């Protein structure tokens, strides 16, 4: 093969294995958040009137994040800004949970969200999520 006939390799694209692992991590984040959604629905059904709105709000957030993580698992380089939004959103919850001190719900939630930040950050790097910002791509699924 000469240089003129050699196939063009996009060194910016992730390897197939890294892409699969990254997508798997995003899918894992979606599944875990989906479990939190189901648990949240059960908590909302049993909530006192004074907690009903906040539990409903929390459940809707779980649903939104589960859907966003699923979107990233399916289309990791076609969702410009979504990676960054979920990472900043979850990181903000970790910081807030750490800052408010000894609140039982906050501590547990901050630890869980810290785990999600780590998983999603790893998926972002493995899938090279920043490539979603490119203007045009020749192979958007890879």
Short mmCIF file of N, CA, C and O in Angstrom, two decimals:
data_model
loop_
_atom_site.label_atom_id
_atom_site.label_comp_id
_atom_site.label_asym_id
_atom_site.label_seq_id
_atom_site.Cartn_x
_atom_site.Cartn_y
_atom_site.Cartn_z
N UNK A 1 0.83 -1.18 0.00
CA UNK A 1 0.00 0.00 0.00
C UNK A 1 0.87 1.24 0.00
O UNK A 1 1.81 1.34 0.77
N UNK A 2 0.51 2.15 -0.81
CA UNK A 2 1.23 3.42 -0.81
C UNK A 2 0.48 4.41 0.06
O UNK A 2 -0.67 4.17 0.44
N UNK A 3 1.11 5.53 0.31
CA UNK A 3 0.46 6.56 1.12
C UNK A 3 -0.81 7.05 0.46
O UNK A 3 -1.76 7.43 1.12
N UNK A 4 -0.85 7.02 -0.86
CA UNK A 4 -2.03 7.50 -1.58
C UNK A 4 -3.20 6.54 -1.46
O UNK A 4 -4.35 6.95 -1.51
N UNK A 5 -2.92 5.23 -1.29
CA UNK A 5 -4.01 4.27 -1.23
C UNK A 5 -4.31 3.79 0.19
O UNK A 5 -5.22 3.01 0.39
N UNK A 6 -3.51 4.20 1.15
CA UNK A 6 -3.72 3.77 2.53
C UNK A 6 -5.04 4.33 3.06
O UNK A 6 -5.40 5.47 2.76
N UNK A 7 -5.79 3.52 3.81
CA UNK A 7 -7.04 4.03 4.38
C UNK A 7 -6.76 5.14 5.37
O UNK A 7 -5.77 5.12 6.09
N UNK A 8 -7.64 6.12 5.40
CA UNK A 8 -7.49 7.24 6.33
C UNK A 8 -7.97 6.79 7.71
O UNK A 8 -9.07 6.27 7.85
N UNK A 9 -7.13 6.98 8.70
CA UNK A 9 -7.49 6.62 10.07
C UNK A 9 -7.65 7.90 10.86
O UNK A 9 -6.75 8.74 10.88
N UNK A 10 -8.79 8.05 11.49
CA UNK A 10 -9.06 9.23 12.31
C UNK A 10 -8.54 8.95 13.72
O UNK A 10 -9.17 8.22 14.47
N UNK A 11 -7.37 9.50 14.05
CA UNK A 11 -6.76 9.22 15.35
C UNK A 11 -7.57 9.82 16.50
O UNK A 11 -7.35 9.47 17.64
N UNK A 12 -8.50 10.70 16.19
CA UNK A 12 -9.31 11.30 17.25
C UNK A 12 -10.42 10.36 17.71
O UNK A 12 -10.91 10.48 18.82
N UNK A 13 -10.82 9.43 16.86
CA UNK A 13 -11.91 8.52 17.22
C UNK A 13 -11.44 7.51 18.26
O UNK A 13 -10.29 7.10 18.25
N UNK A 14 -12.34 7.08 19.13
CA UNK A 14 -11.96 6.07 20.13
C UNK A 14 -11.79 4.71 19.49
O UNK A 14 -12.36 4.44 18.43
N UNK A 15 -11.05 3.85 20.14
CA UNK A 15 -10.97 2.47 19.66
C UNK A 15 -12.34 1.82 19.87
O UNK A 15 -13.15 2.29 20.68
N UNK A 16 -12.55 0.74 19.16
CA UNK A 16 -13.84 0.04 19.29
C UNK A 16 -14.07 -0.42 20.73
O UNK A 16 -15.16 -0.27 21.27
N UNK A 17 -13.03 -0.97 21.34
CA UNK A 17 -13.15 -1.46 22.72
C UNK A 17 -13.44 -0.31 23.69
O UNK A 17 -14.32 -0.42 24.55
N UNK A 18 -12.70 0.80 23.56
CA UNK A 18 -12.93 1.95 24.45
C UNK A 18 -14.35 2.49 24.26
O UNK A 18 -15.02 2.83 25.24
N UNK A 19 -14.80 2.52 23.02
CA UNK A 19 -16.16 2.99 22.74
C UNK A 19 -17.20 2.09 23.41
O UNK A 19 -18.13 2.58 24.04
N UNK A 20 -17.02 0.78 23.30
CA UNK A 20 -17.97 -0.15 23.92
C UNK A 20 -17.97 -0.03 25.44
O UNK A 20 -19.04 -0.03 26.07
N UNK A 21 -16.79 0.08 26.03
CA UNK A 21 -16.71 0.21 27.48
C UNK A 21 -17.35 1.53 27.92
O UNK A 21 -18.12 1.58 28.89
N UNK A 22 -17.04 2.62 27.22
CA UNK A 22 -17.62 3.91 27.56
C UNK A 22 -19.14 3.91 27.44
O UNK A 22 -19.85 4.41 28.32
N UNK A 23 -19.64 3.33 26.36
CA UNK A 23 -21.09 3.22 26.19
C UNK A 23 -21.70 2.36 27.29
O UNK A 23 -22.78 2.65 27.80
N UNK A 24 -20.99 1.29 27.66
CA UNK A 24 -21.47 0.43 28.74
C UNK A 24 -21.55 1.18 30.06
O UNK A 24 -22.50 1.01 30.83
N UNK A 25 -20.55 2.03 30.32
CA UNK A 25 -20.58 2.82 31.56
C UNK A 25 -21.74 3.82 31.54
O UNK A 25 -22.41 4.02 32.56
N UNK A 26 -21.99 4.44 30.39
CA UNK A 26 -23.13 5.36 30.29
C UNK A 26 -24.44 4.61 30.48
O UNK A 26 -25.37 5.09 31.14
N UNK A 27 -24.52 3.40 29.92
CA UNK A 27 -25.72 2.59 30.10
C UNK A 27 -25.89 2.17 31.56
O UNK A 27 -27.01 2.16 32.09
N UNK A 28 -24.77 1.85 32.22
CA UNK A 28 -24.81 1.52 33.65
C UNK A 28 -25.33 2.71 34.46
O UNK A 28 -26.16 2.54 35.37
N UNK A 29 -24.86 3.91 34.13
CA UNK A 29 -25.34 5.11 34.82
C UNK A 29 -26.84 5.29 34.59
O UNK A 29 -27.58 5.65 35.51
N UNK A 30 -27.29 5.02 33.38
CA UNK A 30 -28.73 5.12 33.07
C UNK A 30 -29.53 4.10 33.87
O UNK A 30 -30.58 4.43 34.45
N UNK A 31 -29.03 2.88 33.92
CA UNK A 31 -29.73 1.83 34.66
C UNK A 31 -29.79 2.15 36.15
O UNK A 31 -30.85 2.02 36.78
N UNK A 32 -28.66 2.57 36.71
CA UNK A 32 -28.64 2.91 38.15
C UNK A 32 -29.58 4.06 38.45
O UNK A 32 -30.30 4.05 39.47
N UNK A 33 -29.61 5.04 37.57
CA UNK A 33 -30.51 6.18 37.79
C UNK A 33 -31.96 5.76 37.57
O UNK A 33 -32.86 6.27 38.23
N UNK A 34 -32.18 4.81 36.69
CA UNK A 34 -33.53 4.26 36.51
C UNK A 34 -34.02 3.56 37.76
O UNK A 34 -35.20 3.66 38.13
N UNK A 35 -33.13 2.84 38.44
CA UNK A 35 -33.48 2.20 39.71
C UNK A 35 -33.83 3.26 40.75
O UNK A 35 -34.82 3.12 41.49
N UNK A 36 -33.05 4.35 40.78
CA UNK A 36 -33.37 5.45 41.70
C UNK A 36 -34.71 6.07 41.36
O UNK A 36 -35.47 6.46 42.25
N UNK A 37 -35.04 6.13 40.07
CA UNK A 37 -36.34 6.66 39.63
C UNK A 37 -37.48 5.80 40.19
O UNK A 37 -38.44 6.32 40.76
N UNK A 38 -37.36 4.49 40.03
CA UNK A 38 -38.40 3.57 40.54
C UNK A 38 -38.53 3.70 42.05
O UNK A 38 -39.65 3.79 42.59
N UNK A 39 -37.40 3.74 42.75
CA UNK A 39 -37.43 3.92 44.20
C UNK A 39 -38.07 5.26 44.56
O UNK A 39 -38.84 5.36 45.52
N UNK A 40 -37.75 6.28 43.79
CA UNK A 40 -38.33 7.60 44.04
C UNK A 40 -39.84 7.62 43.85
O UNK A 40 -40.55 8.31 44.59
N UNK A 41 -40.31 6.89 42.85
CA UNK A 41 -41.76 6.80 42.65
C UNK A 41 -42.42 6.19 43.88
O UNK A 41 -43.44 6.68 44.37
N UNK A 42 -41.82 5.11 44.40
CA UNK A 42 -42.37 4.47 45.60
C UNK A 42 -42.33 5.42 46.80
O UNK A 42 -43.28 5.46 47.59
N UNK A 43 -41.24 6.18 46.94
CA UNK A 43 -41.15 7.14 48.03
C UNK A 43 -42.20 8.25 47.88
O UNK A 43 -42.78 8.70 48.86
N UNK A 44 -42.44 8.66 46.65
CA UNK A 44 -43.43 9.71 46.40
C UNK A 44 -44.83 9.23 46.74
O UNK A 44 -45.63 9.97 47.31
N UNK A 45 -45.11 7.98 46.40
CA UNK A 45 -46.43 7.44 46.71
C UNK A 45 -46.69 7.37 48.21
O UNK A 45 -47.84 7.47 48.65
N UNK A 46 -45.62 7.22 48.98
CA UNK A 46 -45.75 7.11 50.43
C UNK A 46 -45.38 8.40 51.17
O UNK A 46 -45.32 8.40 52.40
N UNK A 47 -45.14 9.47 50.43
CA UNK A 47 -44.68 10.71 51.06
C UNK A 47 -45.82 11.44 51.77
O UNK A 47 -46.98 11.38 51.34
N UNK A 48 -45.46 12.12 52.84
CA UNK A 48 -46.41 13.01 53.51
C UNK A 48 -46.68 14.20 52.61
O UNK A 48 -45.89 14.53 51.73
N UNK A 49 -47.78 14.87 52.86
CA UNK A 49 -48.16 16.02 52.03
C UNK A 49 -47.08 17.09 51.99
O UNK A 49 -46.86 17.71 50.95
N UNK A 50 -46.36 17.30 53.09
CA UNK A 50 -45.34 18.35 53.12
C UNK A 50 -44.09 17.97 52.32
O UNK A 50 -43.24 18.80 52.04
N UNK A 51 -43.94 16.70 51.95
CA UNK A 51 -42.78 16.25 51.16
C UNK A 51 -43.17 15.86 49.73
O UNK A 51 -42.31 15.53 48.92
N UNK A 52 -44.44 15.91 49.42
CA UNK A 52 -44.92 15.40 48.14
C UNK A 52 -44.30 16.12 46.95
O UNK A 52 -43.82 15.48 46.01
N UNK A 53 -44.27 17.44 46.97
CA UNK A 53 -43.73 18.17 45.83
C UNK A 53 -42.24 17.90 45.64
O UNK A 53 -41.78 17.64 44.53
N UNK A 54 -41.47 17.96 46.71
CA UNK A 54 -40.02 17.78 46.60
C UNK A 54 -39.68 16.35 46.15
O UNK A 54 -38.75 16.14 45.37
N UNK A 55 -40.45 15.37 46.60
CA UNK A 55 -40.23 13.99 46.14
C UNK A 55 -40.57 13.85 44.66
O UNK A 55 -39.86 13.19 43.91
N UNK A 56 -41.65 14.49 44.23
CA UNK A 56 -42.01 14.48 42.81
C UNK A 56 -40.96 15.15 41.95
O UNK A 56 -40.63 14.67 40.86
N UNK A 57 -40.42 16.25 42.46
CA UNK A 57 -39.36 16.96 41.74
C UNK A 57 -38.12 16.07 41.61
O UNK A 57 -37.50 16.00 40.56
N UNK A 58 -37.78 15.39 42.69
CA UNK A 58 -36.61 14.52 42.68
C UNK A 58 -36.81 13.37 41.69
O UNK A 58 -35.91 13.02 40.93
N UNK A 59 -38.01 12.80 41.69
CA UNK A 59 -38.31 11.69 40.77
C UNK A 59 -38.19 12.16 39.32
O UNK A 59 -37.61 11.46 38.48
N UNK A 60 -38.70 13.33 39.02
CA UNK A 60 -38.60 13.82 37.64
C UNK A 60 -37.14 14.04 37.25
O UNK A 60 -36.75 13.76 36.12
N UNK A 61 -36.31 14.48 38.19
CA UNK A 61 -34.88 14.65 37.91
C UNK A 61 -34.21 13.30 37.64
O UNK A 61 -33.38 13.20 36.74
N UNK A 62 -34.57 12.28 38.41
CA UNK A 62 -34.02 10.95 38.16
C UNK A 62 -34.40 10.49 36.75
O UNK A 62 -33.56 9.94 36.02
N UNK A 63 -35.63 10.71 36.37
CA UNK A 63 -36.08 10.31 35.03
C UNK A 63 -35.33 11.05 33.93
O UNK A 63 -34.92 10.44 32.93
N UNK A 64 -35.14 12.34 34.12
CA UNK A 64 -34.41 13.13 33.12
C UNK A 64 -32.96 12.66 33.01
O UNK A 64 -32.45 12.46 31.91
N UNK A 65 -32.29 12.47 34.14
CA UNK A 65 -30.90 12.02 34.10
C UNK A 65 -30.78 10.61 33.52
O UNK A 65 -29.85 10.33 32.77
N UNK A 66 -31.69 9.72 33.85
CA UNK A 66 -31.66 8.37 33.28
C UNK A 66 -31.77 8.44 31.76
O UNK A 66 -31.05 7.74 31.04
N UNK A 67 -32.66 9.29 31.27
CA UNK A 67 -32.82 9.45 29.83
C UNK A 67 -31.57 10.07 29.19
O UNK A 67 -31.15 9.64 28.11
N UNK A 68 -30.97 11.05 29.84
CA UNK A 68 -29.76 11.68 29.30
C UNK A 68 -28.61 10.68 29.25
O UNK A 68 -27.86 10.62 28.25
N UNK A 69 -28.44 9.87 30.30
CA UNK A 69 -27.39 8.86 30.29
C UNK A 69 -27.64 7.83 29.18
O UNK A 69 -26.71 7.39 28.51
N UNK A 70 -28.90 7.46 28.97
CA UNK A 70 -29.23 6.52 27.89
C UNK A 70 -28.91 7.14 26.53
O UNK A 70 -28.37 6.46 25.65
N UNK A 71 -29.24 8.41 26.36
CA UNK A 71 -28.91 9.11 25.11
C UNK A 71 -27.41 9.08 24.86
O UNK A 71 -26.96 8.82 23.74
N UNK A 72 -26.63 9.30 25.90
CA UNK A 72 -25.17 9.29 25.75
C UNK A 72 -24.66 7.89 25.43
O UNK A 72 -23.69 7.74 24.68
N UNK A 73 -25.28 6.87 25.97
CA UNK A 73 -24.87 5.50 25.66
C UNK A 73 -25.14 5.15 24.20
O UNK A 73 -24.34 4.47 23.56
N UNK A 74 -26.24 5.65 23.67
CA UNK A 74 -26.62 5.34 22.30
C UNK A 74 -25.90 6.23 21.29
O UNK A 74 -25.47 5.76 20.23
N UNK A 75 -25.74 7.51 21.60
CA UNK A 75 -25.16 8.47 20.66
C UNK A 75 -24.10 9.33 21.34
O UNK A 75 -24.30 10.53 21.52
N UNK A 76 -22.99 8.74 21.73
CA UNK A 76 -22.02 9.47 22.55
C UNK A 76 -21.32 10.64 21.85
O UNK A 76 -20.85 11.55 22.52
N UNK A 77 -21.26 10.61 20.54
CA UNK A 77 -20.59 11.71 19.83
C UNK A 77 -21.55 12.50 18.96
O UNK A 77 -21.14 13.18 18.02
N UNK A 78 -22.82 12.44 19.30
CA UNK A 78 -23.82 13.19 18.57
C UNK A 78 -24.71 13.99 19.52
O UNK A 78 -25.82 14.34 19.18
N UNK A 79 -24.22 14.25 20.70
CA UNK A 79 -25.01 14.98 21.71
C UNK A 79 -24.13 16.08 22.31
O UNK A 79 -23.77 16.03 23.48
N UNK A 80 -23.80 17.05 21.47
CA UNK A 80 -22.92 18.13 21.91
C UNK A 80 -23.51 18.84 23.13
O UNK A 80 -24.67 19.24 23.14
N UNK A 81 -22.71 18.92 24.17
CA UNK A 81 -23.11 19.61 25.39
C UNK A 81 -23.77 18.74 26.44
O UNK A 81 -23.78 19.11 27.61
N UNK A 82 -24.31 17.61 26.05
CA UNK A 82 -25.03 16.77 27.01
C UNK A 82 -24.06 16.18 28.04
O UNK A 82 -24.34 16.18 29.24
N UNK A 83 -22.91 15.68 27.57
CA UNK A 83 -21.91 15.16 28.52
C UNK A 83 -21.57 16.21 29.56
O UNK A 83 -21.56 15.93 30.76
N UNK A 84 -21.27 17.40 29.08
CA UNK A 84 -20.83 18.46 29.98
C UNK A 84 -21.94 18.88 30.94
O UNK A 84 -21.68 19.13 32.13
N UNK A 85 -23.17 18.93 30.46
CA UNK A 85 -24.30 19.31 31.31
C UNK A 85 -24.49 18.30 32.44
O UNK A 85 -24.65 18.67 33.61
N UNK A 86 -24.48 17.00 32.11
CA UNK A 86 -24.70 16.00 33.16
C UNK A 86 -23.52 15.96 34.13
O UNK A 86 -23.72 15.78 35.33
N UNK A 87 -22.31 16.12 33.63
CA UNK A 87 -21.15 16.14 34.53
C UNK A 87 -21.18 17.32 35.48
O UNK A 87 -20.96 17.17 36.69
N UNK A 88 -21.47 18.51 34.96
CA UNK A 88 -21.53 19.69 35.82
C UNK A 88 -22.70 19.58 36.79
O UNK A 88 -22.57 19.90 37.98
N UNK A 89 -23.85 19.10 36.32
CA UNK A 89 -25.02 18.96 37.20
C UNK A 89 -24.77 18.01 38.35
O UNK A 89 -25.08 18.31 39.51
N UNK A 90 -24.20 16.86 38.05
CA UNK A 90 -23.93 15.88 39.11
C UNK A 90 -22.79 16.35 40.02
O UNK A 90 -22.84 16.14 41.23
N UNK A 91 -21.77 16.97 39.45
CA UNK A 91 -20.67 17.49 40.28
C UNK A 91 -21.17 18.57 41.22
O UNK A 91 -20.75 18.64 42.38
N UNK A 92 -22.09 19.40 40.76
CA UNK A 92 -22.66 20.45 41.61
C UNK A 92 -23.40 19.84 42.79
O UNK A 92 -23.33 20.34 43.92
N UNK A 93 -24.10 18.74 42.55
CA UNK A 93 -24.80 18.06 43.65
C UNK A 93 -23.82 17.47 44.66
O UNK A 93 -24.08 17.48 45.86
N UNK A 94 -22.69 16.97 44.18
CA UNK A 94 -21.66 16.43 45.08
C UNK A 94 -21.11 17.55 45.96
O UNK A 94 -21.01 17.41 47.19
N UNK A 95 -20.79 18.68 45.34
CA UNK A 95 -20.26 19.82 46.10
C UNK A 95 -21.30 20.32 47.10
O UNK A 95 -20.99 20.54 48.28
N UNK A 96 -22.53 20.47 46.66
CA UNK A 96 -23.59 20.94 47.55
C UNK A 96 -23.79 19.98 48.72
O UNK A 96 -23.90 20.40 49.88
N UNK A 97 -23.80 18.68 48.42
CA UNK A 97 -23.96 17.68 49.48
C UNK A 97 -22.82 17.73 50.48
O UNK A 97 -23.03 17.54 51.69
N UNK A 98 -21.62 18.00 50.01
CA UNK A 98 -20.47 18.10 50.92
C UNK A 98 -20.53 19.38 51.75
O UNK A 98 -20.12 19.39 52.92
N UNK A 99 -21.05 20.45 51.18
CA UNK A 99 -21.07 21.74 51.87
C UNK A 99 -22.16 21.87 52.93
O UNK A 99 -21.97 22.60 53.90
N UNK A 100 -23.27 21.17 52.76
CA UNK A 100 -24.37 21.39 53.71
C UNK A 100 -24.21 20.61 55.00
O UNK A 100 -25.01 20.78 55.92
N UNK A 101 -23.19 19.79 55.07
CA UNK A 101 -22.87 19.17 56.36
C UNK A 101 -23.60 17.89 56.65
O UNK A 101 -23.83 17.08 55.77
N UNK A 102 -23.97 17.74 57.91
CA UNK A 102 -24.47 16.49 58.43
C UNK A 102 -25.98 16.33 58.21
O UNK A 102 -26.76 16.32 59.16
N UNK A 103 -26.36 16.21 56.94
CA UNK A 103 -27.75 15.95 56.58
C UNK A 103 -27.78 14.55 55.99
O UNK A 103 -27.13 14.30 54.97
N UNK A 104 -28.48 13.61 56.63
CA UNK A 104 -28.41 12.21 56.20
C UNK A 104 -28.67 11.99 54.71
O UNK A 104 -27.92 11.30 54.05
N UNK A 105 -29.71 12.57 54.17
CA UNK A 105 -30.01 12.38 52.75
C UNK A 105 -28.91 12.96 51.87
O UNK A 105 -28.57 12.38 50.84
N UNK A 106 -28.36 14.09 52.27
CA UNK A 106 -27.35 14.75 51.45
C UNK A 106 -26.07 13.93 51.38
O UNK A 106 -25.45 13.82 50.33
N UNK A 107 -25.67 13.39 52.50
CA UNK A 107 -24.41 12.62 52.54
C UNK A 107 -24.48 11.40 51.62
O UNK A 107 -23.59 11.17 50.82
N UNK A 108 -25.54 10.63 51.74
CA UNK A 108 -25.70 9.43 50.91
C UNK A 108 -25.82 9.82 49.44
O UNK A 108 -25.18 9.22 48.57
N UNK A 109 -26.62 10.83 49.15
CA UNK A 109 -26.79 11.27 47.76
C UNK A 109 -25.48 11.78 47.17
O UNK A 109 -25.18 11.52 46.00
N UNK A 110 -24.71 12.52 47.95
CA UNK A 110 -23.43 13.05 47.46
C UNK A 110 -22.46 11.92 47.13
O UNK A 110 -21.75 11.97 46.12
N UNK A 111 -22.45 10.88 47.94
CA UNK A 111 -21.57 9.73 47.68
C UNK A 111 -22.00 9.02 46.40
O UNK A 111 -21.16 8.69 45.55
N UNK A 112 -23.30 8.81 46.24
CA UNK A 112 -23.81 8.16 45.02
C UNK A 112 -23.52 9.02 43.80
O UNK A 112 -23.06 8.52 42.77
N UNK A 113 -23.78 10.31 43.90
CA UNK A 113 -23.52 11.20 42.77
C UNK A 113 -22.03 11.29 42.45
O UNK A 113 -21.65 11.42 41.29
N UNK A 114 -21.17 11.21 43.46
CA UNK A 114 -19.73 11.18 43.21
C UNK A 114 -19.38 9.96 42.36
O UNK A 114 -18.58 10.05 41.42
N UNK A 115 -19.97 8.82 42.70
CA UNK A 115 -19.76 7.61 41.89
C UNK A 115 -20.23 7.80 40.46
O UNK A 115 -19.56 7.39 39.51
N UNK A 116 -21.39 8.44 40.30
CA UNK A 116 -21.90 8.71 38.95
C UNK A 116 -20.97 9.65 38.19
O UNK A 116 -20.74 9.44 36.99
N UNK A 117 -20.45 10.66 38.85
CA UNK A 117 -19.52 11.58 38.19
C UNK A 117 -18.30 10.81 37.70
O UNK A 117 -17.84 11.00 36.56
N UNK A 118 -17.77 9.93 38.53
CA UNK A 118 -16.59 9.14 38.14
C UNK A 118 -16.90 8.24 36.95
O UNK A 118 -16.12 8.17 35.99
N UNK A 119 -18.05 7.57 36.98
CA UNK A 119 -18.44 6.66 35.89
C UNK A 119 -18.66 7.45 34.60
O UNK A 119 -18.18 7.06 33.52
N UNK A 120 -19.39 8.55 34.68
CA UNK A 120 -19.69 9.34 33.49
C UNK A 120 -18.44 10.02 32.95
O UNK A 120 -18.25 10.10 31.73
N UNK A 121 -17.55 10.48 33.82
CA UNK A 121 -16.30 11.08 33.36
C UNK A 121 -15.45 10.04 32.63
O UNK A 121 -14.86 10.33 31.57
N UNK A 122 -15.41 8.82 33.14
CA UNK A 122 -14.67 7.75 32.46
C UNK A 122 -15.30 7.45 31.10
O UNK A 122 -14.59 7.29 30.10
N UNK A 123 -16.62 7.40 31.05
CA UNK A 123 -17.32 7.15 29.78
C UNK A 123 -17.04 8.28 28.78
O UNK A 123 -16.83 8.03 27.59
N UNK A 124 -17.02 9.52 29.26
CA UNK A 124 -16.74 10.68 28.42
C UNK A 124 -15.36 10.55 27.77
O UNK A 124 -15.20 10.79 26.57
N UNK A 125 -14.38 10.16 28.57
CA UNK A 125 -13.01 10.02 28.05
C UNK A 125 -12.94 8.83 27.09
O UNK A 125 -12.38 8.94 26.00
N UNK A 126 -13.50 7.69 27.49
CA UNK A 126 -13.44 6.50 26.64
C UNK A 126 -14.16 6.69 25.31
O UNK A 126 -13.67 6.25 24.26
N UNK A 127 -15.32 7.34 25.34
CA UNK A 127 -16.10 7.57 24.12
C UNK A 127 -15.65 8.81 23.35
O UNK A 127 -16.10 9.05 22.24
N UNK A 128 -14.76 9.58 23.99
CA UNK A 128 -14.31 10.86 23.43
C UNK A 128 -15.52 11.74 23.12
O UNK A 128 -15.73 12.20 22.00
N UNK A 129 -16.30 11.96 24.16
CA UNK A 129 -17.54 12.72 24.05
C UNK A 129 -17.36 14.12 23.51
O UNK A 129 -18.29 14.69 22.92
N UNK A 130 -16.18 14.70 23.68
CA UNK A 130 -15.93 16.05 23.17
C UNK A 130 -15.99 16.11 21.65
O UNK A 130 -16.15 17.18 21.08
N UNK A 131 -15.90 14.96 20.97
CA UNK A 131 -15.98 14.95 19.51
C UNK A 131 -17.37 15.32 19.01
O UNK A 131 -17.54 15.63 17.83
N UNK A 132 -18.35 15.32 19.89
CA UNK A 132 -19.70 15.73 19.49
C UNK A 132 -19.72 17.19 19.05
O UNK A 132 -20.63 17.61 18.33
N UNK A 133 -18.73 17.95 19.46
CA UNK A 133 -18.67 19.37 19.11
C UNK A 133 -18.10 19.60 17.71
O UNK A 133 -18.14 20.73 17.22
N UNK A 134 -17.58 18.59 17.06
CA UNK A 134 -17.06 18.77 15.70
C UNK A 134 -18.19 19.14 14.76
O UNK A 134 -19.31 18.65 14.89
N UNK A 135 -17.87 19.99 13.80
CA UNK A 135 -18.89 20.45 12.85
C UNK A 135 -19.45 19.30 12.01
O UNK A 135 -20.63 19.18 11.84
N UNK A 136 -18.59 18.52 11.44
CA UNK A 136 -19.03 17.43 10.57
C UNK A 136 -18.16 16.22 10.85
O UNK A 136 -17.01 16.34 11.21
N UNK A 137 -18.75 15.08 10.67
CA UNK A 137 -18.00 13.85 10.87
C UNK A 137 -18.31 12.89 9.74
O UNK A 137 -19.42 12.90 9.19
N UNK A 138 -17.36 12.08 9.38
CA UNK A 138 -17.59 11.12 8.32
C UNK A 138 -18.22 9.84 8.81
O UNK A 138 -18.81 9.11 8.05
N UNK A 139 -18.11 9.58 10.10
CA UNK A 139 -18.68 8.37 10.66
C UNK A 139 -19.24 8.71 12.06
O UNK A 139 -18.60 8.44 13.06
N UNK A 140 -20.45 9.24 12.15
CA UNK A 140 -20.97 9.73 13.43
C UNK A 140 -21.22 8.64 14.46
O UNK A 140 -21.28 8.93 15.64
N UNK A 141 -21.36 7.41 14.05
CA UNK A 141 -21.64 6.36 15.04
C UNK A 141 -20.38 5.82 15.69
O UNK A 141 -20.44 5.14 16.67
N UNK A 142 -19.22 6.11 15.13
CA UNK A 142 -17.96 5.62 15.70
C UNK A 142 -17.22 6.79 16.22
O UNK A 142 -16.44 7.33 16.43
#
